[in-house]
Amino acid sequence: MDEWIDYYDSTHTIYASKLHRDLHFQLIARDIVGYIASPDSVVLDYACGEALSAARVADACAMLYLAEPAPGVRGRLIARFAPNTKIRVRSLEDLSRMAEGSVDLVVMNSVAQYMTPEELDSAFAVVRRLLKPNGRLVVGDILRPEVGMFRDVLALLKFARSHGFLRDALYGLASTALSDYRQLRTRIGLQRYTENEMIGKLARAGFSTSRAPQNIGHNPWRMTFVARHALKLN
């Protein structure tokens, strides 16, 4: 995951335009809010990225933790949300020092594809310790082995057309084809899981899991899963 962290900590061009970037985070925030069960909830966004619309999520809960591995991004998060007393920024290492059973909802969106299977197992173990007995883990934007890059491109173009940045999206796709992102994706690759593989992986981590009807974000060909502590049978 380190090379991907370095990439997202750099000046990258993953978004076609400012409008694309802003809409991306607005949509994710809206979908996260849909998983918040109560205004008293404590929420953790694991590897949150820039989280530009985090204030909207914070408005719907009691406390929002933004955990981000990239130090540059984390610094911007601290500066951006310093006035908001309902948002706290943490590194991933900080999570091990948080109290056990202190979080109602953990969201890991568009994260698993950048982790090795072993890194993801470790992340699930951290999350399981933090979740309250009735808490939920939402793992979103999971890439499927049978769905290639063409579907990602198509999903972006549909999203762009419906929100008025199609020209920027076409230009952005051309730029991405020559970018560090494409080279990194080709060299390292992205982790992909079938529905059964992800449910099984979460089961081995101690969760009972089901696939959500809709994915978080704009890409309908990716998957989101909702997990809870598995029941312990005596």
PDB file of C-alpha atoms in Angstrom:
ATOM      1  CA  MET A   1       0.000   0.000   0.000  1.00  0.00           C
ATOM      2  CA  ASP A   2       2.964   2.344   0.538  1.00  0.00           C
ATOM      3  CA  GLU A   3       3.394   3.257  -3.130  1.00  0.00           C
ATOM      4  CA  TRP A   4      -0.292   4.115  -3.427  1.00  0.00           C
ATOM      5  CA  ILE A   5      -0.047   6.246  -0.272  1.00  0.00           C
ATOM      6  CA  ASP A   6       2.869   8.122  -1.827  1.00  0.00           C
ATOM      7  CA  TYR A   7       0.872   8.618  -5.020  1.00  0.00           C
ATOM      8  CA  TYR A   8      -2.160  10.085  -3.276  1.00  0.00           C
ATOM      9  CA  ASP A   9       0.122  12.230  -1.144  1.00  0.00           C
ATOM     10  CA  SER A  10       1.545  13.772  -4.300  1.00  0.00           C
ATOM     11  CA  THR A  11       0.091  16.325  -6.707  1.00  0.00           C
ATOM     12  CA  HIS A  12      -1.913  13.838  -8.750  1.00  0.00           C
ATOM     13  CA  THR A  13      -4.510  14.245 -11.505  1.00  0.00           C
ATOM     14  CA  ILE A  14      -6.929  11.461 -10.662  1.00  0.00           C
ATOM     15  CA  TYR A  15      -9.904  13.838 -10.952  1.00  0.00           C
ATOM     16  CA  ALA A  16     -10.930  15.278 -14.306  1.00  0.00           C
ATOM     17  CA  SER A  17     -11.779  18.683 -12.832  1.00  0.00           C
ATOM     18  CA  LYS A  18     -12.600  20.470  -9.589  1.00  0.00           C
ATOM     19  CA  LEU A  19     -16.274  19.759 -10.234  1.00  0.00           C
ATOM     20  CA  HIS A  20     -15.544  16.041 -10.610  1.00  0.00           C
ATOM     21  CA  ARG A  21     -13.551  16.029  -7.376  1.00  0.00           C
ATOM     22  CA  ASP A  22     -16.210  17.922  -5.421  1.00  0.00           C
ATOM     23  CA  LEU A  23     -19.082  15.778  -6.711  1.00  0.00           C
ATOM     24  CA  HIS A  24     -17.111  12.615  -5.955  1.00  0.00           C
ATOM     25  CA  PHE A  25     -16.750  13.508  -2.285  1.00  0.00           C
ATOM     26  CA  GLN A  26     -20.297  14.844  -2.011  1.00  0.00           C
ATOM     27  CA  LEU A  27     -21.684  11.556  -3.303  1.00  0.00           C
ATOM     28  CA  ILE A  28     -19.557   9.483  -0.949  1.00  0.00           C
ATOM     29  CA  ALA A  29     -20.569  11.640   2.014  1.00  0.00           C
ATOM     30  CA  ARG A  30     -24.232  11.250   1.102  1.00  0.00           C
ATOM     31  CA  ASP A  31     -23.887   7.485   0.932  1.00  0.00           C
ATOM     32  CA  ILE A  32     -21.994   7.287   4.229  1.00  0.00           C
ATOM     33  CA  VAL A  33     -24.693   9.337   5.934  1.00  0.00           C
ATOM     34  CA  GLY A  34     -27.188   6.735   4.752  1.00  0.00           C
ATOM     35  CA  TYR A  35     -25.417   4.160   6.933  1.00  0.00           C
ATOM     36  CA  ILE A  36     -25.445   6.267  10.112  1.00  0.00           C
ATOM     37  CA  ALA A  37     -28.101   4.770  12.371  1.00  0.00           C
ATOM     38  CA  SER A  38     -28.321   7.544  14.961  1.00  0.00           C
ATOM     39  CA  PRO A  39     -27.172  11.147  15.521  1.00  0.00           C
ATOM     40  CA  ASP A  40     -25.381   9.788  18.610  1.00  0.00           C
ATOM     41  CA  SER A  41     -23.172   7.524  16.475  1.00  0.00           C
ATOM     42  CA  VAL A  42     -19.384   7.571  16.471  1.00  0.00           C
ATOM     43  CA  VAL A  43     -18.141   7.089  12.904  1.00  0.00           C
ATOM     44  CA  LEU A  44     -14.705   6.206  11.570  1.00  0.00           C
ATOM     45  CA  ASP A  45     -13.749   6.797   7.936  1.00  0.00           C
ATOM     46  CA  TYR A  46     -10.744   4.503   7.382  1.00  0.00           C
ATOM     47  CA  ALA A  47      -8.205   5.814   4.832  1.00  0.00           C
ATOM     48  CA  CYS A  48     -10.568   8.659   4.050  1.00  0.00           C
ATOM     49  CA  GLY A  49      -8.500  10.612   1.517  1.00  0.00           C
ATOM     50  CA  GLU A  50      -9.235  14.313   1.189  1.00  0.00           C
ATOM     51  CA  ALA A  51     -12.800  13.814   2.539  1.00  0.00           C
ATOM     52  CA  LEU A  52     -13.856  17.226   1.278  1.00  0.00           C
ATOM     53  CA  SER A  53     -17.484  16.723   2.351  1.00  0.00           C
ATOM     54  CA  ALA A  54     -16.733  15.245   5.774  1.00  0.00           C
ATOM     55  CA  ALA A  55     -18.594  18.096   7.471  1.00  0.00           C
ATOM     56  CA  ARG A  56     -21.815  16.706   6.010  1.00  0.00           C
ATOM     57  CA  VAL A  57     -21.074  13.335   7.603  1.00  0.00           C
ATOM     58  CA  ALA A  58     -20.170  15.007  10.909  1.00  0.00           C
ATOM     59  CA  ASP A  59     -23.506  16.824  10.902  1.00  0.00           C
ATOM     60  CA  ALA A  60     -25.258  13.437  10.957  1.00  0.00           C
ATOM     61  CA  CYS A  61     -23.327  11.884  13.862  1.00  0.00           C
ATOM     62  CA  ALA A  62     -21.863  12.703  17.270  1.00  0.00           C
ATOM     63  CA  MET A  63     -18.198  12.290  16.306  1.00  0.00           C
ATOM     64  CA  LEU A  64     -16.366  11.573  13.059  1.00  0.00           C
ATOM     65  CA  TYR A  65     -12.833  10.205  13.021  1.00  0.00           C
ATOM     66  CA  LEU A  66     -10.947  10.667   9.768  1.00  0.00           C
ATOM     67  CA  ALA A  67      -8.096   8.157   9.636  1.00  0.00           C
ATOM     68  CA  GLU A  68      -5.639   8.805   6.820  1.00  0.00           C
ATOM     69  CA  PRO A  69      -2.233   7.185   6.147  1.00  0.00           C
ATOM     70  CA  ALA A  70      -0.779   9.867   3.838  1.00  0.00           C
ATOM     71  CA  PRO A  71       0.903  12.543   5.989  1.00  0.00           C
ATOM     72  CA  GLY A  72       0.391  15.373   3.514  1.00  0.00           C
ATOM     73  CA  VAL A  73      -3.299  14.604   3.122  1.00  0.00           C
ATOM     74  CA  ARG A  74      -3.617  14.247   6.890  1.00  0.00           C
ATOM     75  CA  GLY A  75      -2.103  17.687   7.367  1.00  0.00           C
ATOM     76  CA  ARG A  76      -4.637  19.202   4.984  1.00  0.00           C
ATOM     77  CA  LEU A  77      -7.465  17.434   6.805  1.00  0.00           C
ATOM     78  CA  ILE A  78      -6.304  18.863  10.125  1.00  0.00           C
ATOM     79  CA  ALA A  79      -6.153  22.375   8.684  1.00  0.00           C
ATOM     80  CA  ARG A  80      -9.462  22.060   6.837  1.00  0.00           C
ATOM     81  CA  PHE A  81     -11.515  20.745   9.730  1.00  0.00           C
ATOM     82  CA  ALA A  82      -9.772  22.344  12.714  1.00  0.00           C
ATOM     83  CA  PRO A  83     -12.807  24.549  13.510  1.00  0.00           C
ATOM     84  CA  ASN A  84     -15.172  21.557  13.514  1.00  0.00           C
ATOM     85  CA  THR A  85     -15.265  20.058  17.015  1.00  0.00           C
ATOM     86  CA  LYS A  86     -17.067  16.945  15.742  1.00  0.00           C
ATOM     87  CA  ILE A  87     -14.183  15.900  13.462  1.00  0.00           C
ATOM     88  CA  ARG A  88     -10.889  14.423  14.648  1.00  0.00           C
ATOM     89  CA  VAL A  89      -8.058  13.423  12.332  1.00  0.00           C
ATOM     90  CA  ARG A  90      -5.953  10.366  13.053  1.00  0.00           C
ATOM     91  CA  SER A  91      -3.217   8.304  11.427  1.00  0.00           C
ATOM     92  CA  LEU A  92      -3.873   4.599  10.916  1.00  0.00           C
ATOM     93  CA  GLU A  93      -1.362   3.906  13.685  1.00  0.00           C
ATOM     94  CA  ASP A  94      -3.418   6.033  16.078  1.00  0.00           C
ATOM     95  CA  LEU A  95      -6.337   3.624  15.735  1.00  0.00           C
ATOM     96  CA  SER A  96      -4.563   1.018  17.854  1.00  0.00           C
ATOM     97  CA  ARG A  97      -4.707   3.477  20.759  1.00  0.00           C
ATOM     98  CA  MET A  98      -8.430   4.136  20.500  1.00  0.00           C
ATOM     99  CA  ALA A  99     -10.665   2.436  23.052  1.00  0.00           C
ATOM    100  CA  GLU A 100     -11.984  -1.008  22.245  1.00  0.00           C
ATOM    101  CA  GLY A 101     -15.657  -1.069  21.298  1.00  0.00           C
ATOM    102  CA  SER A 102     -15.851   2.708  20.875  1.00  0.00           C
ATOM    103  CA  VAL A 103     -17.113   3.071  17.296  1.00  0.00           C
ATOM    104  CA  ASP A 104     -20.600   2.506  15.878  1.00  0.00           C
ATOM    105  CA  LEU A 105     -19.781   2.625  12.174  1.00  0.00           C
ATOM    106  CA  VAL A 106     -16.558   2.128  10.232  1.00  0.00           C
ATOM    107  CA  VAL A 107     -16.428   2.898   6.523  1.00  0.00           C
ATOM    108  CA  MET A 108     -13.608   1.628   4.303  1.00  0.00           C
ATOM    109  CA  ASN A 109     -14.476   2.975   0.876  1.00  0.00           C
ATOM    110  CA  SER A 110     -12.221   2.526  -2.147  1.00  0.00           C
ATOM    111  CA  VAL A 111      -9.441   1.217   0.086  1.00  0.00           C
ATOM    112  CA  ALA A 112      -9.280  -2.572  -0.278  1.00  0.00           C
ATOM    113  CA  GLN A 113      -8.044  -2.472  -3.879  1.00  0.00           C
ATOM    114  CA  TYR A 114      -4.851  -0.691  -2.795  1.00  0.00           C
ATOM    115  CA  MET A 115      -4.021  -3.150   0.006  1.00  0.00           C
ATOM    116  CA  THR A 116      -2.420  -6.539  -0.167  1.00  0.00           C
ATOM    117  CA  PRO A 117      -4.696  -9.298   1.177  1.00  0.00           C
ATOM    118  CA  GLU A 118      -2.539  -9.429   4.315  1.00  0.00           C
ATOM    119  CA  GLU A 119      -2.785  -5.679   4.861  1.00  0.00           C
ATOM    120  CA  LEU A 120      -6.545  -5.878   4.508  1.00  0.00           C
ATOM    121  CA  ASP A 121      -6.705  -8.704   7.061  1.00  0.00           C
ATOM    122  CA  SER A 122      -4.752  -6.538   9.504  1.00  0.00           C
ATOM    123  CA  ALA A 123      -7.085  -3.600   8.892  1.00  0.00           C
ATOM    124  CA  PHE A 124     -10.130  -5.775   9.520  1.00  0.00           C
ATOM    125  CA  ALA A 125      -8.611  -6.908  12.832  1.00  0.00           C
ATOM    126  CA  VAL A 126      -8.140  -3.288  13.929  1.00  0.00           C
ATOM    127  CA  VAL A 127     -11.672  -2.416  12.907  1.00  0.00           C
ATOM    128  CA  ARG A 128     -13.180  -5.407  14.673  1.00  0.00           C
ATOM    129  CA  ARG A 129     -11.546  -4.348  17.937  1.00  0.00           C
ATOM    130  CA  LEU A 130     -12.922  -0.820  17.602  1.00  0.00           C
ATOM    131  CA  LEU A 131     -16.488  -1.723  16.690  1.00  0.00           C
ATOM    132  CA  LYS A 132     -19.158  -1.850  19.351  1.00  0.00           C
ATOM    133  CA  PRO A 133     -20.980  -5.206  19.641  1.00  0.00           C
ATOM    134  CA  ASN A 134     -23.808  -3.888  17.464  1.00  0.00           C
ATOM    135  CA  GLY A 135     -21.551  -1.790  15.238  1.00  0.00           C
ATOM    136  CA  ARG A 136     -21.212  -2.079  11.476  1.00  0.00           C
ATOM    137  CA  LEU A 137     -18.333  -2.113   9.019  1.00  0.00           C
ATOM    138  CA  VAL A 138     -19.096  -0.915   5.493  1.00  0.00           C
ATOM    139  CA  VAL A 139     -16.523  -1.944   2.876  1.00  0.00           C
ATOM    140  CA  GLY A 140     -17.216  -0.102  -0.351  1.00  0.00           C
ATOM    141  CA  ASP A 141     -16.065   0.147  -3.957  1.00  0.00           C
ATOM    142  CA  ILE A 142     -14.738  -3.409  -4.188  1.00  0.00           C
ATOM    143  CA  LEU A 143     -13.431  -4.295  -7.651  1.00  0.00           C
ATOM    144  CA  ARG A 144     -14.649  -7.544  -9.177  1.00  0.00           C
ATOM    145  CA  PRO A 145     -12.276  -9.837 -11.127  1.00  0.00           C
ATOM    146  CA  GLU A 146     -14.601 -10.113 -14.121  1.00  0.00           C
ATOM    147  CA  VAL A 147     -15.101  -6.366 -14.495  1.00  0.00           C
ATOM    148  CA  GLY A 148     -12.307  -4.563 -16.297  1.00  0.00           C
ATOM    149  CA  MET A 149     -11.211  -0.966 -16.715  1.00  0.00           C
ATOM    150  CA  PHE A 150     -13.736  -0.384 -19.511  1.00  0.00           C
ATOM    151  CA  ARG A 151     -16.574  -0.469 -16.968  1.00  0.00           C
ATOM    152  CA  ASP A 152     -14.743   2.068 -14.795  1.00  0.00           C
ATOM    153  CA  VAL A 153     -14.408   4.357 -17.806  1.00  0.00           C
ATOM    154  CA  LEU A 154     -18.058   3.912 -18.736  1.00  0.00           C
ATOM    155  CA  ALA A 155     -19.201   4.629 -15.175  1.00  0.00           C
ATOM    156  CA  LEU A 156     -17.125   7.810 -15.104  1.00  0.00           C
ATOM    157  CA  LEU A 157     -18.467   9.005 -18.457  1.00  0.00           C
ATOM    158  CA  LYS A 158     -22.070   8.406 -17.380  1.00  0.00           C
ATOM    159  CA  PHE A 159     -21.424  10.254 -14.142  1.00  0.00           C
ATOM    160  CA  ALA A 160     -19.740  13.102 -16.032  1.00  0.00           C
ATOM    161  CA  ARG A 161     -22.524  13.400 -18.606  1.00  0.00           C
ATOM    162  CA  SER A 162     -25.217  13.588 -15.932  1.00  0.00           C
ATOM    163  CA  HIS A 163     -23.329  16.282 -14.000  1.00  0.00           C
ATOM    164  CA  GLY A 164     -21.985  18.448 -16.798  1.00  0.00           C
ATOM    165  CA  PHE A 165     -18.269  17.683 -16.967  1.00  0.00           C
ATOM    166  CA  LEU A 166     -18.150  15.210 -19.857  1.00  0.00           C
ATOM    167  CA  ARG A 167     -15.557  17.190 -21.840  1.00  0.00           C
ATOM    168  CA  ASP A 168     -13.292  17.411 -18.803  1.00  0.00           C
ATOM    169  CA  ALA A 169     -13.765  13.682 -18.188  1.00  0.00           C
ATOM    170  CA  LEU A 170     -12.693  12.803 -21.733  1.00  0.00           C
ATOM    171  CA  TYR A 171      -9.635  14.994 -21.427  1.00  0.00           C
ATOM    172  CA  GLY A 172      -8.916  13.552 -17.986  1.00  0.00           C
ATOM    173  CA  LEU A 173      -9.080   9.983 -19.276  1.00  0.00           C
ATOM    174  CA  ALA A 174      -6.564  10.820 -21.974  1.00  0.00           C
ATOM    175  CA  SER A 175      -4.268  12.388 -19.386  1.00  0.00           C
ATOM    176  CA  THR A 176      -4.653   9.442 -17.015  1.00  0.00           C
ATOM    177  CA  ALA A 177      -3.587   7.035 -19.770  1.00  0.00           C
ATOM    178  CA  LEU A 178      -0.182   8.735 -19.719  1.00  0.00           C
ATOM    179  CA  SER A 179      -0.024   9.406 -15.990  1.00  0.00           C
ATOM    180  CA  ASP A 180       1.811   7.928 -13.021  1.00  0.00           C
ATOM    181  CA  TYR A 181      -1.516   6.445 -11.907  1.00  0.00           C
ATOM    182  CA  ARG A 182      -1.804   4.290 -15.017  1.00  0.00           C
ATOM    183  CA  GLN A 183       1.821   3.214 -14.739  1.00  0.00           C
ATOM    184  CA  LEU A 184       1.386   2.361 -11.063  1.00  0.00           C
ATOM    185  CA  ARG A 185      -1.847   0.506 -11.706  1.00  0.00           C
ATOM    186  CA  THR A 186      -0.190  -1.495 -14.477  1.00  0.00           C
ATOM    187  CA  ARG A 187       2.922  -2.295 -12.440  1.00  0.00           C
ATOM    188  CA  ILE A 188       1.362  -3.042  -9.045  1.00  0.00           C
ATOM    189  CA  GLY A 189      -2.200  -3.803 -10.001  1.00  0.00           C
ATOM    190  CA  LEU A 190      -5.332  -3.492  -7.912  1.00  0.00           C
ATOM    191  CA  GLN A 191      -6.786  -6.193  -5.672  1.00  0.00           C
ATOM    192  CA  ARG A 192     -10.076  -7.676  -6.869  1.00  0.00           C
ATOM    193  CA  TYR A 193     -12.507  -9.929  -5.046  1.00  0.00           C
ATOM    194  CA  THR A 194     -15.587 -11.883  -5.975  1.00  0.00           C
ATOM    195  CA  GLU A 195     -18.615 -11.499  -3.732  1.00  0.00           C
ATOM    196  CA  ASN A 196     -17.954 -14.867  -2.092  1.00  0.00           C
ATOM    197  CA  GLU A 197     -14.257 -14.115  -1.626  1.00  0.00           C
ATOM    198  CA  MET A 198     -14.953 -10.877   0.238  1.00  0.00           C
ATOM    199  CA  ILE A 199     -17.687 -12.427   2.373  1.00  0.00           C
ATOM    200  CA  GLY A 200     -15.313 -15.296   3.188  1.00  0.00           C
ATOM    201  CA  LYS A 201     -12.444 -12.929   3.982  1.00  0.00           C
ATOM    202  CA  LEU A 202     -14.627 -10.961   6.358  1.00  0.00           C
ATOM    203  CA  ALA A 203     -15.916 -14.192   7.923  1.00  0.00           C
ATOM    204  CA  ARG A 204     -12.348 -15.252   8.713  1.00  0.00           C
ATOM    205  CA  ALA A 205     -11.863 -11.832  10.338  1.00  0.00           C
ATOM    206  CA  GLY A 206     -14.856 -12.481  12.610  1.00  0.00           C
ATOM    207  CA  PHE A 207     -17.651 -10.755  10.705  1.00  0.00           C
ATOM    208  CA  SER A 208     -21.041 -11.770   9.394  1.00  0.00           C
ATOM    209  CA  THR A 209     -21.455 -10.030   6.053  1.00  0.00           C
ATOM    210  CA  SER A 210     -23.943  -9.333   3.290  1.00  0.00           C
ATOM    211  CA  ARG A 211     -23.612  -7.449   0.035  1.00  0.00           C
ATOM    212  CA  ALA A 212     -25.378  -4.092  -0.082  1.00  0.00           C
ATOM    213  CA  PRO A 213     -27.913  -3.463  -2.854  1.00  0.00           C
ATOM    214  CA  GLN A 214     -25.908  -0.479  -4.139  1.00  0.00           C
ATOM    215  CA  ASN A 215     -22.254   0.469  -4.179  1.00  0.00           C
ATOM    216  CA  ILE A 216     -20.986   3.588  -2.461  1.00  0.00           C
ATOM    217  CA  GLY A 217     -20.215   6.236  -5.051  1.00  0.00           C
ATOM    218  CA  HIS A 218     -20.968   6.444  -8.761  1.00  0.00           C
ATOM    219  CA  ASN A 219     -19.713   3.068 -10.056  1.00  0.00           C
ATOM    220  CA  PRO A 220     -22.503   0.447 -10.104  1.00  0.00           C
ATOM    221  CA  TRP A 221     -20.137  -2.338 -11.248  1.00  0.00           C
ATOM    222  CA  ARG A 222     -18.250  -2.305  -7.971  1.00  0.00           C
ATOM    223  CA  MET A 223     -19.535  -3.785  -4.714  1.00  0.00           C
ATOM    224  CA  THR A 224     -20.231  -2.654  -1.164  1.00  0.00           C
ATOM    225  CA  PHE A 225     -20.515  -5.001   1.817  1.00  0.00           C
ATOM    226  CA  VAL A 226     -22.023  -4.485   5.271  1.00  0.00           C
ATOM    227  CA  ALA A 227     -20.449  -6.508   8.080  1.00  0.00           C
ATOM    228  CA  ARG A 228     -21.225  -7.027  11.756  1.00  0.00           C
ATOM    229  CA  HIS A 229     -19.610  -8.973  14.556  1.00  0.00           C
ATOM    230  CA  ALA A 230     -20.288 -12.633  13.902  1.00  0.00           C
ATOM    231  CA  LEU A 231     -22.385 -14.355  16.550  1.00  0.00           C
ATOM    232  CA  LYS A 232     -20.376 -16.599  18.833  1.00  0.00           C
ATOM    233  CA  LEU A 233     -22.032 -19.967  19.343  1.00  0.00           C
ATOM    234  CA  ASN A 234     -21.230 -21.772  22.578  1.00  0.00           C
TER     235      ASN A 234
END
